mmCIF file of C-alpha atoms in Angstrom:
data_model
loop_
_atom_site.group_PDB
_atom_site.id
_atom_site.type_symbol
_atom_site.label_atom_id
_atom_site.label_comp_id
_atom_site.label_asym_id
_atom_site.label_seq_id
_atom_site.Cartn_x
_atom_site.Cartn_y
_atom_site.Cartn_z
ATOM 1 C CA UNK Z 145 21.347 8.082 -40.559
ATOM 2 C CA UNK Z 146 17.777 9.072 -39.771
ATOM 3 C CA UNK Z 147 15.221 7.460 -41.899
ATOM 4 C CA UNK Z 148 12.698 10.508 -41.110
ATOM 5 C CA UNK Z 149 12.206 14.380 -42.158
ATOM 6 C CA UNK Z 150 14.292 16.281 -39.950
ATOM 7 C CA UNK Z 151 11.393 18.489 -38.281
ATOM 8 C CA UNK Z 152 11.302 19.796 -34.964
ATOM 9 C CA UNK Z 153 8.320 17.656 -33.834
ATOM 10 C CA UNK Z 154 10.101 14.429 -35.030
ATOM 11 C CA UNK Z 155 13.094 15.558 -32.876
ATOM 12 C CA UNK Z 156 11.091 16.059 -29.764
ATOM 13 C CA UNK Z 157 9.345 12.592 -30.474
ATOM 14 C CA UNK Z 158 12.798 11.020 -30.770
ATOM 15 C CA UNK Z 159 14.458 12.608 -27.998
ATOM 16 C CA UNK Z 160 11.509 11.689 -25.681
ATOM 17 C CA UNK Z 161 11.693 8.034 -26.728
ATOM 18 C CA UNK Z 162 15.290 7.538 -26.666
ATOM 19 C CA UNK Z 163 15.789 9.976 -23.618
ATOM 20 C CA UNK Z 164 12.774 10.664 -22.010
ATOM 21 C CA UNK Z 165 14.032 11.266 -18.457
ATOM 22 C CA UNK Z 166 17.048 13.355 -19.646
ATOM 23 C CA UNK Z 167 16.644 16.711 -17.532
ATOM 24 C CA UNK Z 168 16.292 20.060 -19.219
ATOM 25 C CA UNK Z 169 17.126 23.154 -17.065
ATOM 26 C CA UNK Z 170 16.080 26.607 -17.656
ATOM 27 C CA UNK Z 171 17.957 29.441 -16.044
ATOM 28 C CA UNK Z 172 15.593 32.681 -15.823
ATOM 29 C CA UNK Z 173 16.803 36.157 -15.820
ATOM 30 C CA UNK Z 174 15.937 36.594 -12.012
ATOM 31 C CA UNK Z 175 18.431 33.338 -11.430
ATOM 32 C CA UNK Z 176 15.735 30.815 -10.579
ATOM 33 C CA UNK Z 177 15.718 27.369 -12.342
ATOM 34 C CA UNK Z 178 12.772 25.243 -13.993
ATOM 35 C CA UNK Z 179 13.666 21.651 -14.617
ATOM 36 C CA UNK Z 180 11.976 19.198 -16.852
ATOM 37 C CA UNK Z 181 12.660 16.548 -19.160
ATOM 38 C CA UNK Z 182 12.380 15.354 -22.829
ATOM 39 C CA UNK Z 183 8.843 13.502 -21.981
ATOM 40 C CA UNK Z 184 7.949 16.339 -20.319
ATOM 41 C CA UNK Z 185 8.640 18.925 -22.907
ATOM 42 C CA UNK Z 186 6.684 16.487 -25.415
ATOM 43 C CA UNK Z 187 3.497 16.088 -23.525
ATOM 44 C CA UNK Z 188 3.512 19.769 -22.943
ATOM 45 C CA UNK Z 189 3.765 20.290 -26.939
ATOM 46 C CA UNK Z 190 0.837 17.797 -27.371
ATOM 47 C CA UNK Z 191 -1.190 19.826 -24.644
ATOM 48 C CA UNK Z 192 -0.482 23.095 -26.731
ATOM 49 C CA UNK Z 193 -1.262 21.470 -29.984
ATOM 50 C CA UNK Z 194 -4.573 20.654 -28.725
ATOM 51 C CA UNK Z 195 -5.124 23.839 -27.263
ATOM 52 C CA UNK Z 196 -4.392 25.606 -30.513
ATOM 53 C CA UNK Z 197 -6.643 22.994 -32.472
ATOM 54 C CA UNK Z 198 -9.499 23.799 -30.034
ATOM 55 C CA UNK Z 199 -9.085 27.847 -30.877
ATOM 56 C CA UNK Z 200 -9.606 26.572 -34.763
ATOM 57 C CA UNK Z 201 -6.229 26.659 -35.703
ATOM 58 C CA UNK Z 202 -5.508 24.125 -38.606
ATOM 59 C CA UNK Z 203 -2.477 22.442 -40.202
ATOM 60 C CA UNK Z 204 -1.449 24.907 -42.497
ATOM 61 C CA UNK Z 205 -2.263 28.252 -40.624
ATOM 62 C CA UNK Z 206 0.374 30.439 -39.308
ATOM 63 C CA UNK Z 207 0.998 31.126 -35.830
ATOM 64 C CA UNK Z 208 3.636 33.650 -34.474
ATOM 65 C CA UNK Z 209 5.738 33.197 -31.196
ATOM 66 C CA UNK Z 210 7.942 35.559 -29.134
ATOM 67 C CA UNK Z 211 9.818 33.888 -26.554
ATOM 68 C CA UNK Z 212 13.206 34.083 -24.845
ATOM 69 C CA UNK Z 213 15.255 30.727 -25.477
ATOM 70 C CA UNK Z 214 13.783 28.151 -22.908
ATOM 71 C CA UNK Z 215 11.691 25.405 -22.161
ATOM 72 C CA UNK Z 216 8.370 26.876 -22.796
ATOM 73 C CA UNK Z 217 9.460 28.288 -26.229
ATOM 74 C CA UNK Z 218 10.591 24.671 -27.109
ATOM 75 C CA UNK Z 219 7.101 23.391 -26.501
ATOM 76 C CA UNK Z 220 5.647 26.061 -28.775
ATOM 77 C CA UNK Z 221 7.504 24.965 -31.547
#
């Protein structure tokens, strides 16, 4: 049993720490694929958080996203 709150940020941190090099494959509608790993997802999520902060978005502000189920959308969560 985990000793932390089940939030997606914690799940991504845990996955990056425990299985950072495990591959994540996104298959696009045109049949092409993009490959990354949990460490890459975490790094991209941190970059997105910094970009949102630079735009003046603060903790507690609401941000909407609309995307297909792929690695880029996972980063935005």
